[in-house]
Coordinates of C-alpha atoms in Angstrom, one line a residue:
M1 CA -157.4 8.9 37.7
T2 CA -159.0 6.2 35.7
G3 CA -157.7 2.6 35.5
A4 CA -156.5 3.1 32.0
V5 CA -154.4 6.2 32.9
K6 CA -152.9 4.5 35.9
S7 CA -152.1 1.4 33.8
S8 CA -150.3 3.5 31.1
M9 CA -148.4 5.4 33.7
W10 CA -147.1 2.3 35.3
T11 CA -146.3 0.9 31.9
A12 CA -144.3 4.1 31.1
L13 CA -142.4 3.9 34.4
A14 CA -141.6 0.2 33.8
V15 CA -140.2 1.1 30.3
V16 CA -138.1 3.9 31.7
A17 CA -136.7 1.7 34.5
G18 CA -136.1 -1.1 32.0
V19 CA -134.1 1.2 29.7
Q20 CA -132.1 2.6 32.6
S21 CA -131.3 -1.0 33.7
L22 CA -130.2 -1.9 30.2
V23 CA -127.9 1.1 30.0
I24 CA -126.2 0.3 33.3
G25 CA -126.0 -3.4 32.4
W26 CA -124.3 -2.5 29.2
M27 CA -121.8 -0.3 30.9
V28 CA -120.9 -3.1 33.4
W29 CA -120.8 -5.7 30.6
D30 CA -118.5 -3.5 28.4
R31 CA -116.0 -3.1 31.2
V32 CA -116.1 -6.8 32.3
S33 CA -115.8 -7.9 28.7
L34 CA -112.7 -5.7 28.2
L35 CA -111.0 -6.8 31.3
S36 CA -111.7 -10.5 30.8
S37 CA -111.1 -10.9 27.1
G38 CA -109.0 -7.9 25.9
R39 CA -105.4 -8.5 24.8
E40 CA -103.1 -8.2 27.8
I41 CA -99.9 -6.1 27.5
K42 CA -97.5 -4.8 30.2
A43 CA -96.2 -1.3 29.9
A44 CA -93.4 0.3 31.9
V45 CA -94.7 3.3 33.9
V46 CA -93.0 6.5 34.9
P47 CA -93.7 8.7 37.9
V48 CA -96.2 11.5 37.7
D49 CA -97.7 13.7 40.5
P50 CA -98.6 10.7 42.6
R51 CA -101.2 11.6 45.2
D52 CA -104.4 13.6 45.8
I53 CA -105.5 13.5 49.5
F54 CA -109.1 14.4 48.5
R55 CA -109.7 11.4 46.2
G56 CA -108.3 8.6 48.3
D57 CA -105.4 6.2 47.5
Y58 CA -104.6 6.0 43.9
V59 CA -101.5 6.1 41.7
T60 CA -101.2 8.4 38.8
L61 CA -99.3 6.7 36.0
G62 CA -97.4 8.0 33.0
Y63 CA -96.2 5.5 30.4
G64 CA -92.8 5.0 28.8
F65 CA -94.3 5.0 25.3
T66 CA -95.4 8.6 25.7
S67 CA -93.0 9.7 28.6
G68 CA -94.3 13.3 28.6
A69 CA -92.8 14.1 25.3
D70 CA -94.6 16.2 22.6
I71 CA -96.1 13.7 20.1
A72 CA -96.5 14.4 16.4
L73 CA -100.2 14.5 15.5
P74 CA -101.9 14.0 12.2
E75 CA -102.7 17.2 10.3
G76 CA -106.0 18.8 11.3
V77 CA -106.2 17.1 14.7
R78 CA -107.3 19.4 17.6
T79 CA -107.6 19.2 21.3
G80 CA -110.4 16.8 22.3
D81 CA -110.2 14.7 19.1
T82 CA -110.0 10.9 19.2
V83 CA -106.8 9.5 17.7
Y84 CA -105.2 6.0 17.6
A85 CA -101.6 5.4 18.9
L86 CA -99.8 2.4 17.3
L87 CA -97.4 0.8 19.8
K88 CA -94.7 -1.7 18.9
E89 CA -93.2 -4.1 21.4
Q90 CA -89.5 -3.8 21.9
S91 CA -89.4 -6.3 24.8
P92 CA -91.8 -7.4 27.6
S93 CA -93.0 -4.2 29.4
N94 CA -91.3 -2.0 26.8
W95 CA -93.6 -0.6 24.1
T96 CA -92.6 2.3 21.9
L97 CA -94.9 4.7 20.0
A98 CA -94.7 4.0 16.3
G99 CA -97.2 6.7 15.3
V100 CA -100.5 8.4 15.7
T101 CA -103.3 8.4 13.2
A102 CA -106.8 9.9 13.0
E103 CA -108.3 6.6 11.9
Q104 CA -107.8 3.2 13.6
P105 CA -104.9 1.4 11.8
E106 CA -104.6 -2.3 11.3
T107 CA -102.1 -4.0 13.4
Q108 CA -99.5 -6.4 11.8
G109 CA -99.4 -9.0 14.5
G110 CA -98.4 -9.9 18.0
G111 CA -95.8 -7.2 18.3
E112 CA -98.2 -4.3 17.7
V113 CA -101.2 -2.9 19.5
V114 CA -103.4 0.1 18.9
L115 CA -104.6 2.3 21.8
K116 CA -107.5 4.7 21.4
A117 CA -106.6 8.2 22.9
I118 CA -108.0 11.7 23.3
V119 CA -105.8 14.6 22.4
D120 CA -105.3 16.3 25.7
R121 CA -103.5 19.3 24.2
A122 CA -102.5 20.1 20.6
W123 CA -100.5 23.0 19.3
R124 CA -98.4 24.1 16.3
G125 CA -95.0 25.7 16.5
Q126 CA -94.3 29.3 15.6
A127 CA -93.7 28.6 11.9
S128 CA -96.6 27.4 9.9
A129 CA -94.5 24.6 8.4
Q130 CA -94.0 23.0 11.8
P131 CA -96.2 19.9 12.5
T132 CA -98.9 19.8 15.1
V133 CA -97.8 18.2 18.3
G134 CA -99.5 17.4 21.5
R135 CA -100.2 15.2 24.5
L136 CA -102.5 12.2 24.6
R137 CA -104.8 10.9 27.3
F138 CA -105.6 7.1 27.1
G139 CA -108.0 6.9 30.1
I140 CA -105.5 4.6 32.0
E141 CA -103.6 7.2 33.8
R142 CA -105.1 6.7 37.3
F143 CA -105.3 3.4 39.2
Y144 CA -107.0 3.2 42.6
V145 CA -105.2 1.0 45.1
P146 CA -106.2 -0.5 48.4
Q147 CA -106.2 2.0 51.4
G148 CA -102.7 2.5 52.7
Q149 CA -100.8 1.1 49.6
G150 CA -100.6 4.3 47.6
L151 CA -97.3 5.5 49.1
V152 CA -95.6 2.1 48.9
I153 CA -96.6 1.7 45.2
E154 CA -95.6 5.3 44.5
K155 CA -92.1 4.5 45.8
Q156 CA -91.9 1.5 43.6
V157 CA -92.9 3.6 40.6
L158 CA -90.1 6.0 41.4
E159 CA -87.7 3.1 41.6
K160 CA -89.0 2.0 38.1
R161 CA -90.1 -1.4 39.4
I162 CA -93.7 -1.1 38.4
A163 CA -95.3 -2.2 35.2
A164 CA -99.0 -1.6 34.4
V165 CA -101.0 -4.6 33.1
L166 CA -103.4 -3.4 30.4
A167 CA -106.3 -5.0 28.7
V168 CA -106.7 -3.8 25.2
G169 CA -109.8 -4.4 23.1
S170 CA -109.9 -4.7 19.3
D171 CA -111.3 -1.2 19.1
G172 CA -108.2 0.2 20.9
K173 CA -110.0 0.9 24.2
A174 CA -107.7 0.1 27.1
A175 CA -108.3 -0.7 30.8
L176 CA -105.9 -1.2 33.7
K177 CA -106.0 -4.8 34.9
G178 CA -103.4 -4.4 37.6
L179 CA -99.9 -3.5 38.6
E180 CA -96.8 -5.7 38.7
A181 CA -93.7 -5.1 40.8
D182 CA -90.6 -7.1 39.8
G183 CA -92.8 -9.4 37.6
Q184 CA -95.3 -10.2 40.4
R185 CA -98.9 -8.9 40.3
I186 CA -99.3 -6.8 43.4
V187 CA -102.7 -5.2 42.7
E188 CA -105.5 -6.4 40.5
E189 CA -108.6 -4.6 39.3
P190 CA -111.8 -6.5 40.2
L191 CA -114.1 -7.3 37.3
L192 CA -117.1 -5.9 39.3

């Protein structure tokens, strides 16, 4: 190989490594930015199949604002589509689902928040006049906990003593910041 070929090969490798580093850096920055500056809300959680021995200690969370019910979806929405859930605060840790839209809605103030979701399942009833309903996935259904704490936290979820602390970005993206039991933070997601 000539010197020019070696030089251009090293330049190409440096560019590829630089691009990969930028992508990884952006992913880390995006998560840290959401956790540190996203709007913090607390949501009541409901128990869902709580343990998987193959993946380590984590808690699977369901939320009171969806509570496993079939949710009315906008016309034309299908499984895998992105939708936006408008939540209204009834009281601290008590948010209710006000509606689901295909486009991100504007919030009206402090008592509302929009969560971005993926339609996990969508179906229509037997009659064609029935609306499309489905289930939503927000990406905040699983929270990894320190080794040995999974069963303790699971018990507290069953006793309805746990609230999830969520960080919500202006784009509707949500991240779990931690868990609270009886108003005290018991587990916190590290920024890095």
